[in-house]
Short mmCIF file of C-alpha atoms in Angstrom, two decimals:
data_model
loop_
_atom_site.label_atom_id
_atom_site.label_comp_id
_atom_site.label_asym_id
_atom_site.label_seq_id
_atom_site.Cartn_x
_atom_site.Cartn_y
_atom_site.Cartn_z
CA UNK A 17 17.77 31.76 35.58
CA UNK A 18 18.81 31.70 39.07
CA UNK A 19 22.22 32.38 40.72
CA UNK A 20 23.38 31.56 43.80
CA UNK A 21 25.95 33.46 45.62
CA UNK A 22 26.78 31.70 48.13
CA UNK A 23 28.49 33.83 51.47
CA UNK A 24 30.44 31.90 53.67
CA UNK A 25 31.29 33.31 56.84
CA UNK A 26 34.41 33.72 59.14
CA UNK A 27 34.29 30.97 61.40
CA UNK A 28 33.95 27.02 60.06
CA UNK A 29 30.40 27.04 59.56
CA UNK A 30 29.63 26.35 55.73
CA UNK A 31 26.60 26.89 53.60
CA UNK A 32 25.94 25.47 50.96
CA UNK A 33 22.65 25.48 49.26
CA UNK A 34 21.82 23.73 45.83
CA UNK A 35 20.01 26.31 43.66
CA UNK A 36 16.07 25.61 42.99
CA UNK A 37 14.09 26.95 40.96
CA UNK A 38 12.69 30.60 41.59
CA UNK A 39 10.84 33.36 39.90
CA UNK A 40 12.52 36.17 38.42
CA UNK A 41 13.00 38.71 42.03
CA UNK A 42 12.47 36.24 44.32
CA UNK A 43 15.21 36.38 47.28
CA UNK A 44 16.56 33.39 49.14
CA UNK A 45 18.10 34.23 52.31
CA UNK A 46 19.05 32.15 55.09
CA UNK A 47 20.05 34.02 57.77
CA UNK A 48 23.87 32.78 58.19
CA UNK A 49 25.37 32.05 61.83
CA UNK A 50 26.21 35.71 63.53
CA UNK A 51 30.02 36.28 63.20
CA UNK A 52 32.44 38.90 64.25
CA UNK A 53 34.55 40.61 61.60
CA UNK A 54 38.25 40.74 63.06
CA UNK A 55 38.77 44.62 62.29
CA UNK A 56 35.29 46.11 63.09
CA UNK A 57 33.39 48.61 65.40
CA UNK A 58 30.46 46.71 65.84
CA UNK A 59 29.52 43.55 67.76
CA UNK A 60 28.60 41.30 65.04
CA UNK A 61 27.81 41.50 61.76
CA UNK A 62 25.71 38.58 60.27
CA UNK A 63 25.93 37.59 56.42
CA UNK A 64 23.18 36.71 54.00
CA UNK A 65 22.92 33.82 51.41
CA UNK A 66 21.82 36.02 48.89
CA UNK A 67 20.54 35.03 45.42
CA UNK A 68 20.39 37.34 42.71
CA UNK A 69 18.59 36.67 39.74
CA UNK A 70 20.16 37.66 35.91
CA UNK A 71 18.47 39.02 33.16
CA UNK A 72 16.29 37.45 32.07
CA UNK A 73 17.36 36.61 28.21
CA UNK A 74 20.76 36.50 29.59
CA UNK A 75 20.68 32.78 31.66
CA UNK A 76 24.46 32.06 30.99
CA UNK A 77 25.31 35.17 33.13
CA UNK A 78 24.70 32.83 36.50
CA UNK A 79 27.76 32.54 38.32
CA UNK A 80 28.85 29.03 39.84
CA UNK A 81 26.33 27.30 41.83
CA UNK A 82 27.31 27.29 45.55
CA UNK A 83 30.50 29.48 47.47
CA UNK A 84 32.75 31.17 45.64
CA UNK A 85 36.05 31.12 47.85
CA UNK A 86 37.03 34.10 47.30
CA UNK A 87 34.19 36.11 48.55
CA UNK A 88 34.19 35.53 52.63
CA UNK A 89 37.99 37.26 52.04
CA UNK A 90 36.67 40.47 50.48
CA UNK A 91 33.58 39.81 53.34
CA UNK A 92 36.36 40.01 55.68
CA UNK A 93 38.64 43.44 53.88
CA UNK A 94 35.61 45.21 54.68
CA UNK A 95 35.51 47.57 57.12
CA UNK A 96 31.87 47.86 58.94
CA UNK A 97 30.66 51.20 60.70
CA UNK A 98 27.96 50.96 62.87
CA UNK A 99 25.52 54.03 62.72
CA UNK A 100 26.33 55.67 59.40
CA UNK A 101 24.93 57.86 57.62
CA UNK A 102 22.21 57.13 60.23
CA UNK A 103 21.37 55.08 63.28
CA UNK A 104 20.44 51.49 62.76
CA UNK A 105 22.25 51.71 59.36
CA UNK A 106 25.50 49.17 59.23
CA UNK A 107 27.56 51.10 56.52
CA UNK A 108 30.41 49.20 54.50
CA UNK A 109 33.47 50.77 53.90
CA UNK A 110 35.29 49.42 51.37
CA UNK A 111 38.94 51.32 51.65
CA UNK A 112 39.63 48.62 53.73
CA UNK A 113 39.33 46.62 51.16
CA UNK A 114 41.24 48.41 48.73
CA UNK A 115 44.41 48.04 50.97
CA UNK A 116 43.76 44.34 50.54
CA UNK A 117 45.63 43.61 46.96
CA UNK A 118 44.19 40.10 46.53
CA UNK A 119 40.84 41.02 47.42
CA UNK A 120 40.82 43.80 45.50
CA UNK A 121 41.93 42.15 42.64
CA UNK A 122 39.32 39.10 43.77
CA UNK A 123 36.71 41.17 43.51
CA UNK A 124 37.71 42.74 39.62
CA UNK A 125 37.76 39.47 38.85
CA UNK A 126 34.42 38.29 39.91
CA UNK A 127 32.83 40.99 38.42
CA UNK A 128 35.05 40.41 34.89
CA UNK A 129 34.37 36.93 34.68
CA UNK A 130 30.51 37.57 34.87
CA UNK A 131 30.45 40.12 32.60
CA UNK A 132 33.37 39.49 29.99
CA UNK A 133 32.09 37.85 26.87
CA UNK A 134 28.84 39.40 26.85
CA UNK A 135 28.28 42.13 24.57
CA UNK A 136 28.93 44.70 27.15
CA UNK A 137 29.94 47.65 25.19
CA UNK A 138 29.36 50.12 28.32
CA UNK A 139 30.70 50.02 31.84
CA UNK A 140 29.13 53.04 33.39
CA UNK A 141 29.99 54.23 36.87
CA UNK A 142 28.83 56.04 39.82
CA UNK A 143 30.92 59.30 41.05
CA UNK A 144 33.24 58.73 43.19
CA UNK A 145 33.94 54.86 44.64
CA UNK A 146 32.45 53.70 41.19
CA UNK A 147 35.25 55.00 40.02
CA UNK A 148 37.76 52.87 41.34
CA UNK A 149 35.45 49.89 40.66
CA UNK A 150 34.28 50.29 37.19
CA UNK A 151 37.34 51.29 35.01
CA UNK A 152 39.68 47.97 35.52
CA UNK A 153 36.37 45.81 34.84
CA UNK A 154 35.86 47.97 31.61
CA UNK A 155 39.18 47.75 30.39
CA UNK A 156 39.50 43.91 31.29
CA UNK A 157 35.87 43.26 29.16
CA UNK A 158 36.68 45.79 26.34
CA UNK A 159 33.99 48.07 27.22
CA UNK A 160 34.02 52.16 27.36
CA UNK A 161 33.77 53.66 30.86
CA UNK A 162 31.20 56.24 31.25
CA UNK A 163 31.77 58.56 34.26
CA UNK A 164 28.30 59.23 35.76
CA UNK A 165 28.60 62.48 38.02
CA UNK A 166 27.37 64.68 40.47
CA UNK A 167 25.86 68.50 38.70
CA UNK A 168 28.67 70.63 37.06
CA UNK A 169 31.54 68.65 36.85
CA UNK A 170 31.17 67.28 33.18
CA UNK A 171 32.70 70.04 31.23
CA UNK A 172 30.66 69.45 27.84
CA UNK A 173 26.72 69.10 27.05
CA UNK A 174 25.22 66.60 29.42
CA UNK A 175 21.88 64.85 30.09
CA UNK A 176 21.08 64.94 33.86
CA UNK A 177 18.26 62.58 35.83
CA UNK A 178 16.75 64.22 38.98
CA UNK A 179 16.45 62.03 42.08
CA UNK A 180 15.22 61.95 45.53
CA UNK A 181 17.27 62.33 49.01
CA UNK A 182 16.14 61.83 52.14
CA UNK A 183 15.81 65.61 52.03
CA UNK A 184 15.30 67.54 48.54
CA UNK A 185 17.06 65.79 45.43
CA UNK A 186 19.90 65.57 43.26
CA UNK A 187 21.08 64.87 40.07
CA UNK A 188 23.33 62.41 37.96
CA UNK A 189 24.82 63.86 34.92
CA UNK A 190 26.25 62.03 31.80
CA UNK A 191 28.43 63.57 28.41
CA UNK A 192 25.46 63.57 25.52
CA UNK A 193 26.76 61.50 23.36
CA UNK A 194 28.89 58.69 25.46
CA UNK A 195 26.93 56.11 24.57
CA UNK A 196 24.60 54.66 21.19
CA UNK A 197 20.73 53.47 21.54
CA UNK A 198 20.51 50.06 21.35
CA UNK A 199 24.30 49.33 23.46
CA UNK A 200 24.19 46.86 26.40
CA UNK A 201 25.40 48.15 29.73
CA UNK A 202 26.23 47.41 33.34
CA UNK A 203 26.22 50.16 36.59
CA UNK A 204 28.84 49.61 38.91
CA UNK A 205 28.90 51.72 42.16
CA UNK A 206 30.57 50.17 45.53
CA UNK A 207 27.54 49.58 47.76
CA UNK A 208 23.58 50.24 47.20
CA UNK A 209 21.36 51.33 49.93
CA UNK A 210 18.29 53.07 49.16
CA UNK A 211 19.36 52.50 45.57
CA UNK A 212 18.40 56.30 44.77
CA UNK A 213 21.55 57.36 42.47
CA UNK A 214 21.99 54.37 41.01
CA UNK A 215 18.20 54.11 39.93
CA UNK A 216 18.44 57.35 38.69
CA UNK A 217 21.70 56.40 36.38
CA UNK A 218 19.47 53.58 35.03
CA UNK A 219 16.57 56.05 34.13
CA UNK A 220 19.24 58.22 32.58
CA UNK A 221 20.92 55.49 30.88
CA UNK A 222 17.25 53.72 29.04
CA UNK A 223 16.43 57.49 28.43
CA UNK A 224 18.91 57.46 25.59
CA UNK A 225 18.07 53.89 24.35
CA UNK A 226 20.61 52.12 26.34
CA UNK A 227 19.59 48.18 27.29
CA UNK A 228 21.24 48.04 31.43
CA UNK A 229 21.84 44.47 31.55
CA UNK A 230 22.37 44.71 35.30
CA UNK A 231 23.26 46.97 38.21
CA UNK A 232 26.42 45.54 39.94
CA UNK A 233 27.53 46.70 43.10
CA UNK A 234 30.36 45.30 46.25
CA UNK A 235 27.82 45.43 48.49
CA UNK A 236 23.86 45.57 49.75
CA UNK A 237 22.32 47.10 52.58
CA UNK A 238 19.37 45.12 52.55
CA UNK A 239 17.67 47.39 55.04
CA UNK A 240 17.71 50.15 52.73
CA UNK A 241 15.59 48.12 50.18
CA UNK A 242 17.29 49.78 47.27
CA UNK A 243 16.76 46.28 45.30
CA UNK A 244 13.01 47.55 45.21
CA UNK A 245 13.77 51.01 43.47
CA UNK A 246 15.62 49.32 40.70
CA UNK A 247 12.16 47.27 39.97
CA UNK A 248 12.87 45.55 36.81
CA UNK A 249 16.90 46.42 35.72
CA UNK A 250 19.09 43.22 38.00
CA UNK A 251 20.75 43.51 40.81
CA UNK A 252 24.21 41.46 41.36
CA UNK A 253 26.23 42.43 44.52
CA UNK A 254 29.15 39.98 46.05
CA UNK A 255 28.29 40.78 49.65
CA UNK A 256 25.00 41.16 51.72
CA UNK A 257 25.16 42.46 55.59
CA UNK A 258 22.35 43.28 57.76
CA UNK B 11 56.24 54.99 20.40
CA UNK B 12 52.49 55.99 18.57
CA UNK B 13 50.53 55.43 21.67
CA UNK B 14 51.46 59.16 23.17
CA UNK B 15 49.75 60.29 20.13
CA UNK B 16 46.82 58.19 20.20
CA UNK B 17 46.37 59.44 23.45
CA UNK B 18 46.46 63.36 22.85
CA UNK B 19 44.17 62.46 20.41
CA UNK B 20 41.73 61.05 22.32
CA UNK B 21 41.28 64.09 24.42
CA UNK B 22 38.89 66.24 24.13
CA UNK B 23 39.60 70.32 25.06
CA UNK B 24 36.39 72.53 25.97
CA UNK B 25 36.95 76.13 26.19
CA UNK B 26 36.33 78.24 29.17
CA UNK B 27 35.25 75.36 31.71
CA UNK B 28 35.42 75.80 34.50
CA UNK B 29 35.48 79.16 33.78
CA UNK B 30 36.79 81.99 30.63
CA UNK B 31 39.79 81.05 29.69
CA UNK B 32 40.53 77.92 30.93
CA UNK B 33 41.08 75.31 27.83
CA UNK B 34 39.77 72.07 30.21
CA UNK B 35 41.46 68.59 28.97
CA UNK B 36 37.93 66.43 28.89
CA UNK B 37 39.14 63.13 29.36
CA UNK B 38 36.36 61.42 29.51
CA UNK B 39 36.73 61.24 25.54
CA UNK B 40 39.73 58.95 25.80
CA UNK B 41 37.68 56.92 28.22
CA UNK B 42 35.35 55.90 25.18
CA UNK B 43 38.21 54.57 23.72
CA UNK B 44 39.55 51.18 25.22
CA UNK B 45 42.22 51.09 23.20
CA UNK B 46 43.57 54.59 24.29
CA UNK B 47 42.58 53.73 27.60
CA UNK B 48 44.62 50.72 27.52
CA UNK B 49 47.17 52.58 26.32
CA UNK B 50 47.45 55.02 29.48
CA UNK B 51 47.43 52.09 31.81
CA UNK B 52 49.77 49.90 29.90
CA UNK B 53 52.88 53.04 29.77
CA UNK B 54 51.94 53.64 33.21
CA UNK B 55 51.99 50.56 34.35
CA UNK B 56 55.46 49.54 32.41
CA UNK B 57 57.01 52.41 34.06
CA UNK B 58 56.00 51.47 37.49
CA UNK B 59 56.05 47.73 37.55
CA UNK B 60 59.80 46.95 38.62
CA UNK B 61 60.02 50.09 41.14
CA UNK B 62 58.52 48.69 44.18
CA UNK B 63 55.55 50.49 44.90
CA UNK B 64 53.46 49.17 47.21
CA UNK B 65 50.58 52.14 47.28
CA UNK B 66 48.91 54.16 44.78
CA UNK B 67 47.19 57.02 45.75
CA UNK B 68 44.82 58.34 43.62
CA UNK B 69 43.73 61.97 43.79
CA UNK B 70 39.74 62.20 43.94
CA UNK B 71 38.01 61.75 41.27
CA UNK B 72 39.19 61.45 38.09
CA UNK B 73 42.56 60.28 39.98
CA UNK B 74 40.70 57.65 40.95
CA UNK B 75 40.02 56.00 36.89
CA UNK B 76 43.89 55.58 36.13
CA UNK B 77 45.11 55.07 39.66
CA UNK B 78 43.08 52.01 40.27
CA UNK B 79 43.87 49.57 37.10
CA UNK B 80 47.42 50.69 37.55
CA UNK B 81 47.72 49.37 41.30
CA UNK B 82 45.70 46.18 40.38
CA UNK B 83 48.30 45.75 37.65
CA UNK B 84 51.42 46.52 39.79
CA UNK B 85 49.86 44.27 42.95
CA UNK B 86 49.38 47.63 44.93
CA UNK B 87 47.42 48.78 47.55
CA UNK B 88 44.52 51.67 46.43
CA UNK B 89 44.74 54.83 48.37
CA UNK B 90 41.80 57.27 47.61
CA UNK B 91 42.81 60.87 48.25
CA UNK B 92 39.31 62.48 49.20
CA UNK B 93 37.82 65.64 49.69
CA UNK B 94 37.00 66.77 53.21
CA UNK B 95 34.53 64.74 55.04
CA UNK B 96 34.24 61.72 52.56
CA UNK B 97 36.65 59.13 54.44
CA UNK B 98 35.93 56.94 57.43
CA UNK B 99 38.08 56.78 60.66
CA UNK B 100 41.39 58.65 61.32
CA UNK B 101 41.82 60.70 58.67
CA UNK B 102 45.19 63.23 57.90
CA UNK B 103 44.10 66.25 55.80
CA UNK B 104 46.35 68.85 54.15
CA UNK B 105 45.10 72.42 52.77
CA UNK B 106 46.00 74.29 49.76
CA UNK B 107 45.29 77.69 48.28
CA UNK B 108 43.20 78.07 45.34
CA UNK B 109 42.94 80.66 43.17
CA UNK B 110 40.20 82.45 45.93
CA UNK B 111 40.47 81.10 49.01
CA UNK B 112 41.83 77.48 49.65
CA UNK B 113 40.80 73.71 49.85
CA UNK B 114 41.90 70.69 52.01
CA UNK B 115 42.29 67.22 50.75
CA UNK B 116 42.11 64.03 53.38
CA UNK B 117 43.64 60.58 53.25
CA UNK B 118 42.94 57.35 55.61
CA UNK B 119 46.02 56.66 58.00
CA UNK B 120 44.88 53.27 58.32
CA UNK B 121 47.33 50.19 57.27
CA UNK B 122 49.90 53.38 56.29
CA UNK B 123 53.36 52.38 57.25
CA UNK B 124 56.18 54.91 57.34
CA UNK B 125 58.47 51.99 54.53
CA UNK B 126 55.70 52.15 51.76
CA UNK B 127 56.64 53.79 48.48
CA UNK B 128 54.00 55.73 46.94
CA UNK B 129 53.15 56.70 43.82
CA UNK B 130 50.53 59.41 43.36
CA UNK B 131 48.13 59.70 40.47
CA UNK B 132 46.07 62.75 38.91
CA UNK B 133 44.44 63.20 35.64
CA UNK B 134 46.08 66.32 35.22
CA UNK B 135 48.57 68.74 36.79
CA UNK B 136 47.93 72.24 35.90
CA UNK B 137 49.00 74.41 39.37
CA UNK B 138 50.37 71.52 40.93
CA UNK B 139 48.79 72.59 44.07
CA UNK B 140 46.53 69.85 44.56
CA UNK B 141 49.56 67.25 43.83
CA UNK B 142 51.60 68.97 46.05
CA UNK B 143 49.26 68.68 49.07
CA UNK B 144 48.96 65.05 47.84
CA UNK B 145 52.84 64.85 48.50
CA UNK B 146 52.31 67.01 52.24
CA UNK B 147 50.01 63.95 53.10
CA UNK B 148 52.57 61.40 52.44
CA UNK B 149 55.98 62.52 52.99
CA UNK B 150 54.97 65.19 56.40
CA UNK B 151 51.94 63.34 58.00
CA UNK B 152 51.91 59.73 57.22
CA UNK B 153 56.06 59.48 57.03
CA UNK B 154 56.11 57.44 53.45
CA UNK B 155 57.97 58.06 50.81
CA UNK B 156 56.99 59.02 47.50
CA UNK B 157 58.63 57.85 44.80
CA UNK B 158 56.85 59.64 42.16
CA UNK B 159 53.70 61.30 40.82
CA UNK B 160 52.53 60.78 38.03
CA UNK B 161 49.35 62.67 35.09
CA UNK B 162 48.01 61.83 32.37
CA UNK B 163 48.18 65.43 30.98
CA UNK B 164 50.54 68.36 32.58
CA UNK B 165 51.04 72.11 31.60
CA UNK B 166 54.17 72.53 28.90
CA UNK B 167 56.34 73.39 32.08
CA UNK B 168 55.69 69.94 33.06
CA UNK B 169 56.35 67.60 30.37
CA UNK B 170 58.39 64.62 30.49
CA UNK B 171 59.92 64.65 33.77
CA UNK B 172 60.38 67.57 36.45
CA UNK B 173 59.91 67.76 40.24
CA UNK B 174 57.45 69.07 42.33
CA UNK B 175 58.10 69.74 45.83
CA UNK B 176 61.26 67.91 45.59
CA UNK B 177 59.42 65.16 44.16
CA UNK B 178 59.86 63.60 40.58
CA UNK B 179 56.65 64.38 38.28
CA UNK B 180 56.13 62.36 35.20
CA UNK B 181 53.45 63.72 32.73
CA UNK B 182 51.93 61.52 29.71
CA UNK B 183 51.25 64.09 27.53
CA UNK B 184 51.31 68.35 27.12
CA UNK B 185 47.29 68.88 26.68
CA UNK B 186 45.59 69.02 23.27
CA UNK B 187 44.58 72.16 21.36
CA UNK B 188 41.05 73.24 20.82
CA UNK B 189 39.96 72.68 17.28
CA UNK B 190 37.56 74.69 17.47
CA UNK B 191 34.15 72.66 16.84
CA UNK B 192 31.61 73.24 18.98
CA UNK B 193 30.77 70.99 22.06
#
């Protein structure tokens, strides 16, 4: 089952697309007109119609077919800077957004209403801006929040995953014992790039029998083709930018 | 009011983390619990509602897990206090000594206006050091005003209400004992 999130940009243009049929993975993107983001270093910043596909047993997790209004005013909270961590890359900084209280709260919500009602039991998130995501979406779904952190900073037995950085690795650690085989999760971190800590939570997570239902992120930097490390485990993100 | 209790039960104490003989208040146990966790936000939250804040700051990271729900439930903005290097664009930073040598904590100066009333969030206050270079960042660089700060757990010296660097502190609860099971 398919879902459309539809990205409308900052000037009158709409899209709209009706949602056809597509395998499980497949991306749609139309390449929406070029637009300039009022509070940003960089000369434009175009935005994707991106659509993400659910799990696969899970087909009433699509959101609403076509634009969601809400999303081209968190699009717009978002700070962009050009460059960082490395040239070419267009990072997304989402403190911006955070001073925004209705977007902020927009974008709780449209994570909550995806994921409320669906046998979440686990809300796991990514040290540090996961943390600011992921506990008012547990707490709103009735889920536990599992803190998933950088080496040493857990204070009782953990489990850790290894994973690969540009150079040398790192690790993600959890508390043995958080979570149950057989519970259904979600990931939340702010933004995915190369997708390299959050594909390593996943690993960590199904090492201990967990099912993740989905990875679920603010934002995608497509360039970084993190989708492709997470392989199999969904991907939902509000906001694409190239 | 059960819910304090509730909540010093959910916590978990580990001996000698970080190092010997510090009793560390896990809190990540009371995390596993939605209820308790609703709990923390809800007193929180009830306490802060009517008193015109208009930013929380939350100090990084665990700062970060309470701070957040509360400002989405009080309409607030979301500060993130940060460690050195992590934040984008200006930046104020504020040092403080540690036990060996010192530390520095940063905060974003953007969309900071001199009228906001802040409140500032930790899991726990132990020193006070970090909260009080949490209140420097405010009050002498960015010209706010905070109103209070507020933990989840705080050393016996700090419970119920007290100041800190002129500053009204409100603690949830004193920390939990060890019971002694192993981790």
């Amino acid at each position: 089952m398919q879902t459309i999130i539809a990205l409308a940009p900052l000037v009158s243009h709409r899209l709209c697309l009706a949602p056809p049929p597509f395998p499980r993975h497949r991306l749609l993107c139309r390449r929406a007109p070029s637009i300039r983001l009022p509070s940003h270093r960089s000369s434009t910043t175009s935005f994707r119609l991106l659509s993400s596909f659910a799990a696969s047993r899970d087909s009433e997790m699509a959101t609403e077919d076509g634009q969601d209004p809400r999303i081209p005013k968190i699009a717009s909270s978002i700070r962009v800077i050009p460059d960082f961590p490395k040239p070419g890359i267009m990072f997304h900084d989402i403190t911006t957004l955070l001073l925004d209280t209705e977007a902020f709260k927009d974008t709780i919500d449209l994570f909550v209403e995806r994921y409320k009602g669906k046998g979440i039991s686990v809300v796991a998130g990514v040290e540090a801006r996961g943390f600011i995501f992921g506990p008012p979406i547990a707490l709103a779904i009735g889920a536990k929040f599992v803190p998933m952190r950088k080496p040493k900073k857990l204070p009782g037995k953990v489990i850790s995953e290894e994973y690969s950085l540009e150079y040398g690795t790192d690790k993600i650690e959890m508390h043995v014992g958080a979570v149950e085989p057989g519970e259904r999760a979600i990931i939340i971190d702010d933004l995915i790039a190369t997708g390299g800590t959050l594909s390593a939570a996943v690993r960590l997570l199904e090492r201990v029998g967990v099912k993740i239902v989905e990875c679920a992120c603010v934002i995608e930097l497509p360039e970084c083709k993190g989708r492709e490390k997470l392989g199999e485990t969904p991907l939902f993100i509000l906001i694409s930018s190239a | 009011d059960p819910r304090p209790q509730a909540i010093s039960d959910a916590i978990r104490v580990i001996p000698h983390f970080p190092k010997t003989g510090i009793m560390f208040q896990d809190i990540t146990m009371l995390l596993l619990d939605p209820v308790a966790f609703k709990h923390v936000v809800d007193i929180f939250v009830d306490r802060y509602k009517h008193m015109n804040i208009s930013l929380v700051a939350g100090v990084e990271a665990r700062g970060f897990i309470f701070g957040s729900p509360i400002a989405l439930a009080i309409g607030a903005k979301f500060i993130p206090i940060r460690k050195p290097g992590k934040l984008h664009g200006r930046v104020i930073s504020e040092e403080y000594e540690l036990e060996y040598g010192s530390d520095r904590l940063e905060m974003s100066m953007e969309a900071v206006k001199s009228y906001e009333r802040a409140l500032v969030i930790d899991d726990l206050v132990a020193t006070g050091a970090t909260l009080s270079a949490s209140i420097s960042l405010w009050v002498t660089r960015a010209g706010a005003e905070v109103v209070e700060c507020a933990c989840l757990v705080g050393l016996p010296r700090f419970k119920g209400q007290c100041r800190l660097k002129g500053k009204p502190l409100y603690v949830l609860v004193e920390p939990s004992h060890f019971d002694g099971l192993t981790i």
